[in-house]
Coordinates of C-alpha atoms and ligand atoms in Angstrom, one line a residue:
X1 CA 10.5 -5.8 -86.7
X2 CA 12.1 -4.0 -83.8
X3 CA 12.4 -5.9 -80.6
X4 CA 13.0 -3.4 -78.0
X5 CA 14.5 -4.2 -74.6
X6 CA 12.9 -2.6 -71.6
X7 CA 12.9 1.1 -72.2
X8 CA 14.7 2.0 -69.1
X9 CA 17.8 0.3 -70.6
X10 CA 17.7 2.2 -73.8
X11 CA 19.0 5.8 -74.1
X12 CA 16.2 8.0 -75.4
X13 CA 16.2 9.8 -78.8
X14 CA 15.0 12.9 -77.0
X15 CA 14.3 13.8 -73.4
X16 CA 12.9 16.9 -71.8
X17 CA 13.2 17.4 -68.1
X18 CA 11.2 20.1 -66.3
X19 CA 10.9 22.1 -69.5
X20 CA 9.3 25.5 -69.4
X21 CA 9.1 27.9 -72.4
X22 CA 7.5 31.3 -73.0
X23 CA 6.3 33.1 -76.1
X24 CA 6.2 36.8 -75.5
X25 CA 5.0 37.2 -72.0
X26 CA 2.9 34.0 -71.9
X27 CA 4.3 30.8 -70.3
X28 CA 3.3 28.2 -72.9
X29 CA 5.0 25.1 -71.4
X30 CA 5.5 24.5 -67.8
X31 CA 7.5 21.7 -66.1
X32 CA 7.2 19.2 -69.1
X33 CA 8.9 15.9 -68.7
X34 CA 9.0 13.7 -71.9
X35 CA 11.1 11.1 -73.5
X36 CA 10.9 9.4 -76.8
X37 CA 12.6 6.1 -77.6
X38 CA 13.6 4.6 -80.9
X39 CA 10.8 2.5 -82.4
X40 CA 7.8 4.1 -80.5
X41 CA 5.0 6.2 -81.8
X42 CA 4.1 9.0 -79.3
X43 CA 1.2 11.4 -79.9
X44 CA 0.6 14.7 -78.3
X45 CA -3.1 15.6 -77.9
X46 CA -4.5 18.8 -76.3
X47 CA -6.9 21.6 -76.8
X48 CA -6.1 24.6 -79.2
X49 CA -3.4 26.8 -77.7
X50 CA -2.3 24.2 -75.2
X51 CA 1.4 24.3 -76.5
X52 CA 1.6 21.3 -78.8
X53 CA 3.3 23.1 -81.7
X54 CA 5.5 24.9 -79.2
X55 CA 6.6 21.6 -77.8
X56 CA 7.5 20.3 -81.3
X57 CA 9.5 23.5 -81.9
X58 CA 11.3 23.1 -78.5
X59 CA 12.3 19.6 -79.6
X60 CA 13.7 20.7 -82.9
X61 CA 15.5 23.6 -81.2
X62 CA 13.5 26.4 -82.7
X63 CA 12.1 27.7 -79.3
X64 CA 14.6 28.0 -76.4
X65 CA 13.8 26.7 -73.0
X66 CA 13.3 29.2 -70.1
X67 CA 13.9 26.4 -67.6
X68 CA 14.7 22.7 -67.7
X69 CA 16.8 20.5 -70.0
X70 CA 16.5 19.2 -73.6
X71 CA 18.8 16.3 -74.6
X72 CA 19.1 14.7 -78.0
X73 CA 20.8 11.4 -78.6
X74 CA 24.3 12.1 -80.2
X75 CA 24.0 12.7 -83.9
X76 CA 20.2 12.6 -83.8
X77 CA 18.6 13.2 -87.2
X78 CA 15.1 14.6 -87.2
X79 CA 12.7 14.5 -90.1
X80 CA 9.9 17.1 -89.8
X81 CA 6.5 17.0 -91.6
X82 CA 4.8 20.4 -91.2
X83 CA 1.1 20.9 -90.9
X84 CA 1.0 22.4 -94.4
X85 CA 3.3 24.1 -96.8
X86 CA 2.1 26.8 -99.2
X87 CA 3.5 26.5 -102.7
X88 CA 2.6 29.1 -105.2
X89 CA 0.2 27.2 -107.6
X90 CA 1.5 29.4 -110.6
X91 CA 5.0 28.2 -110.0
X92 CA 5.7 25.0 -112.1
X93 CA 7.5 22.5 -109.9
X94 CA 7.6 18.8 -110.2
X95 CA 7.7 16.5 -107.1
X96 CA 11.2 15.5 -108.1
X97 CA 12.4 19.0 -108.2
X98 CA 10.7 19.8 -104.9
X99 CA 12.5 16.9 -103.2
X100 CA 15.8 18.5 -104.3
X101 CA 15.1 21.8 -102.5
X102 CA 17.1 23.1 -100.8
X103 CA 19.7 20.4 -101.2
X104 CA 20.0 18.3 -104.4
X105 CA 19.3 14.6 -103.9
X106 CA 20.0 11.7 -106.3
X107 CA 17.2 10.1 -108.3
X108 CA 17.8 6.9 -106.3
X109 CA 17.3 8.7 -103.0
X110 CA 14.2 10.5 -104.2
X111 CA 12.7 7.3 -105.5
X112 CA 13.5 5.4 -102.3
X113 CA 11.9 8.2 -100.1
X114 CA 8.8 8.4 -102.3
X115 CA 8.4 4.6 -102.2
X116 CA 8.7 4.5 -98.4
X117 CA 6.2 7.4 -98.2
X118 CA 3.6 5.6 -100.3
X119 CA 4.1 8.0 -103.2
X120 CA 5.9 5.9 -105.8
X121 CA 5.2 7.2 -109.2
X122 CA 4.6 10.8 -108.1
X123 CA 8.1 12.1 -109.1
X124 CA 7.0 13.6 -112.4
X125 CA 3.8 15.2 -111.2
X126 CA 3.3 18.9 -110.6
X127 CA 3.1 19.8 -106.9
X128 CA 0.1 22.0 -107.7
X129 CA -1.8 19.0 -109.2
X130 CA -1.5 16.7 -106.1
X131 CA -4.4 15.7 -104.0
X132 CA -4.2 16.5 -100.2
X133 CA -3.2 12.9 -99.4
X134 CA -0.5 12.8 -102.2
X135 CA 0.8 16.2 -101.1
X136 CA 1.3 14.9 -97.5
X137 CA 3.1 11.8 -98.8
X138 CA 5.5 14.1 -100.7
X139 CA 6.1 16.1 -97.5
X140 CA 6.7 12.8 -95.7
X141 CA 9.1 11.7 -98.4
X142 CA 11.1 14.9 -98.0
X143 CA 11.3 14.3 -94.3
X144 CA 12.6 10.7 -95.0
X145 CA 15.4 11.9 -97.3
X146 CA 17.4 12.8 -94.2
X147 CA 17.1 9.1 -92.9
X148 CA 15.7 10.4 -89.6
X149 CA 16.0 8.7 -86.3
X150 CA 13.0 10.7 -85.2
X151 CA 10.1 11.7 -87.4
X152 CA 8.0 14.6 -86.2
X153 CA 4.6 15.2 -87.7
X154 CA 2.6 18.3 -86.7
X155 CA -1.0 17.7 -87.6
X156 CA 0.2 16.1 -90.8
X157 CA -3.3 14.8 -91.8
X158 CA -5.1 18.1 -91.6
X159 CA -7.6 18.3 -94.5
X160 CA -7.6 14.6 -95.2
X161 CA -10.8 12.7 -94.7
X162 CA -11.0 10.0 -92.0
X163 CA -10.1 7.0 -94.3
X164 CA -7.2 9.1 -95.7
X165 CA -6.0 9.9 -92.2
X166 CA -6.2 6.3 -91.1
X167 CA -4.3 5.2 -94.2
X168 CA -1.6 7.8 -93.5
X169 CA -1.2 6.7 -89.9
X170 CA -1.0 3.1 -91.0
X171 CA 1.8 4.1 -93.3
X172 CA 3.6 5.8 -90.4
X173 CA 3.3 2.6 -88.3
X174 CA 4.8 0.7 -91.3
X175 CA 7.7 3.2 -91.5
X176 CA 8.4 2.9 -87.8
X177 CA 8.8 -0.8 -88.3
X178 CA 10.8 -0.7 -91.5
X179 CA 13.1 2.2 -90.5
X180 CA 13.1 1.6 -86.7
X181 CA 12.7 5.4 -86.2
X182 CA 10.8 7.0 -83.3
X183 CA 7.7 9.0 -84.2
X184 CA 6.3 12.1 -82.4
X185 CA 3.1 13.5 -83.7
X186 CA 0.5 16.1 -82.9
X187 CA -3.1 15.5 -83.9
X188 CA -6.6 16.7 -83.3
X189 CA -8.1 13.5 -84.8
X190 CA -8.4 11.8 -81.5
X191 CA -9.9 8.4 -82.5
X192 CA -7.7 7.8 -85.5
X193 CA -4.5 8.9 -83.8
X194 CA -5.2 7.3 -80.5
X195 CA -5.5 3.9 -82.2
X196 CA -2.2 4.4 -84.2
X197 CA -0.1 5.4 -81.1
X198 CA 1.8 3.4 -78.6
X199 CA 1.7 6.2 -76.1
X200 CA -0.4 9.3 -75.8
X201 CA 0.6 12.5 -73.9
X202 CA -2.3 14.8 -73.1
X203 CA -0.9 18.4 -72.9
X204 CA -2.5 21.5 -71.5
X205 CA 0.7 23.6 -71.0
X206 CA 1.8 20.8 -68.7
X207 CA 1.5 17.1 -69.1
X208 CA -2.0 16.3 -67.8
X209 CA -1.7 12.5 -68.2
X210 CA 0.3 10.0 -70.3
X211 CA 0.1 6.3 -71.1
X212 CA -1.3 3.7 -73.4
X213 CA -4.2 5.2 -75.6
X214 CA -6.9 3.3 -73.7
X215 CA -5.5 4.5 -70.4
X216 CA -5.4 8.1 -71.4
X217 CA -8.9 8.0 -73.0
X218 CA -10.3 6.9 -69.7
X219 CA -8.2 9.2 -67.5
X220 CA -10.3 11.9 -65.7
X221 CA -7.8 14.7 -66.9
X222 CA -8.4 13.6 -70.6
X223 CA -12.1 13.3 -70.2
X224 CA -12.3 16.8 -68.6
X225 CA -10.7 18.2 -71.8
X226 CA -12.2 16.0 -74.5
X227 CA -15.3 14.2 -73.1
X228 CA -15.8 10.4 -73.5
X229 CA -16.3 10.2 -77.3
X230 CA -13.0 8.5 -78.1
X231 CA -13.7 5.3 -76.2
X232 CA -16.1 3.7 -78.7
X233 CA -14.1 4.9 -81.7
X234 CA -11.0 3.2 -80.3
X235 CA -12.6 -0.2 -80.6
X236 CA -13.1 0.3 -84.4
X237 CA -9.4 0.0 -85.0
X238 CA -7.2 -3.0 -84.8
X239 CA -3.6 -2.5 -83.8
X240 CA -1.9 -5.8 -83.1
X241 CA 0.4 -5.2 -80.2
X242 CA 2.0 -7.2 -77.6
X243 CA 2.5 -4.4 -75.1
X244 CA 3.8 -4.2 -71.7
X245 CA 2.8 -0.8 -70.7
X246 CA 3.0 0.7 -67.3
X247 CA -0.6 1.6 -67.0
X248 CA 0.0 4.4 -64.5
X249 CA -0.8 7.9 -65.7
X250 CA 2.6 9.0 -64.9
X251 CA 5.5 10.7 -66.7
X252 CA 8.1 8.6 -68.4
X253 CA 7.9 5.5 -66.3
X254 CA 6.8 3.2 -69.1
X255 CA 7.9 -0.3 -69.9
X256 CA 7.8 -1.1 -73.5
X257 CA 8.0 -4.2 -75.7
X258 CA 6.7 -4.6 -79.2
X259 CA 5.8 -7.5 -81.4
X260 CA 4.2 -5.8 -84.4
X261 CA 2.5 -7.8 -87.0
X262 CA 0.6 -5.4 -89.2
X263 CA -1.5 -6.0 -92.3
X264 CA -1.2 -2.7 -94.0
X265 CA -4.5 -3.3 -95.9
X266 CA -6.5 -4.3 -92.9
X267 CA -8.6 -1.8 -91.0
X268 CA -6.8 -0.8 -87.8
X269 CA -8.5 -2.1 -84.7
X270 CA -7.1 -2.0 -81.2
X271 CA -6.5 -5.3 -79.5
X272 CA -6.5 -3.6 -76.1
X273 CA -9.9 -3.8 -74.5
X274 CA -11.6 -0.4 -74.2
X275 CA -12.4 0.4 -70.7
Ligands
LIG301 N1 4.8 33.9 -81.7 C1 4.0 33.9 -80.6 N2 4.0 34.9 -79.7 C2 3.3 34.9 -78.6 N3 2.4 33.9 -78.3 C3 2.3 32.9 -79.2 C4 3.1 32.8 -80.4 N4 2.9 31.7 -81.0 C5 1.9 31.0 -80.3 N5 1.6 31.8 -79.2 C6 0.6 31.4 -78.2 O1 1.2 30.3 -77.5 C7 0.1 29.4 -77.1 C8 0.5 28.0 -77.6 O2 0.5 27.9 -79.0 P1 0.7 26.6 -79.8 O3 0.7 26.9 -81.2 O4 1.9 25.9 -79.2 O5 -0.6 25.7 -79.4 P2 -1.2 24.4 -80.0 O6 -1.6 23.5 -78.9 O7 -0.3 23.9 -81.1 O8 -2.5 25.1 -80.7 P3 -3.4 24.5 -81.9 O9 -4.0 23.3 -81.5 O10 -4.4 25.6 -82.1 O11 -2.5 24.4 -83.1 C9 -1.2 30.0 -77.7 O12 -1.8 30.7 -76.6 C10 -0.7 30.9 -78.7 O13 -1.6 32.0 -78.9

């Protein structure tokens, strides 16, 4: 159970300062400030084409910055779970073999990663026979092989039904607690993901607003993009937190302390009062 000191005292896993990036002639990100600390779950929400995937790709170093600064903690290990991965269904490949691509890993490491990802027992299965939820767990296991300090998930629950997504995000919370990693994710499933996050960043090429989920859900910038539908749904999920958030809709100035006590089987409800 991570007890984090005030976040201003902790050096971030990743920080972006005044980050701008272009794809072709289009400026996709403009003046983005962001920091992610060990042990926190940060979710990026935003409309289609608002730059969310580009922001992930900037953070993993796949898209260069036109302006601004990207800093990684020394020796930072990143585990990346892509939106989806196409594997030729005619190609026989077990989960165990998939986990050894491109680099061979030991049976013990593969079993440990699968167990952490909620996929114990899948090693001998064919990749082509997995359900959507099992497939995502295998992709998660592959990201965990690297023992990441930061786990990045880009719409990792696309195609799962709502209970499947909720279960996946509960697993992510559990992993954050067990492994103490930071988590950065992108999702369109606003109500599920808002409830599973410590901090939400609303992106529309720039950071529109940022803060605790309830705060962002009631921010005028967020409502202008997504309407008000998320508020009621937030109350459906219980998420036992003892949070000390800076409720300001500001960039990066965010005090953070956790006392997580999760029941993995219980439905997730948010203890914060919806406004
Ligand atoms: N290779 C590229 N060349 C030029 N423009 C691109 C390229 N890839 C993406 N774009 C444009 O950059 C913008 C941001 O794309 P990005 O994929 O980051 O958005 P997103 O918020 O992740 O979208 P979505 O929610 O639809 O996945 C979009 O307008 C997109 O059309």
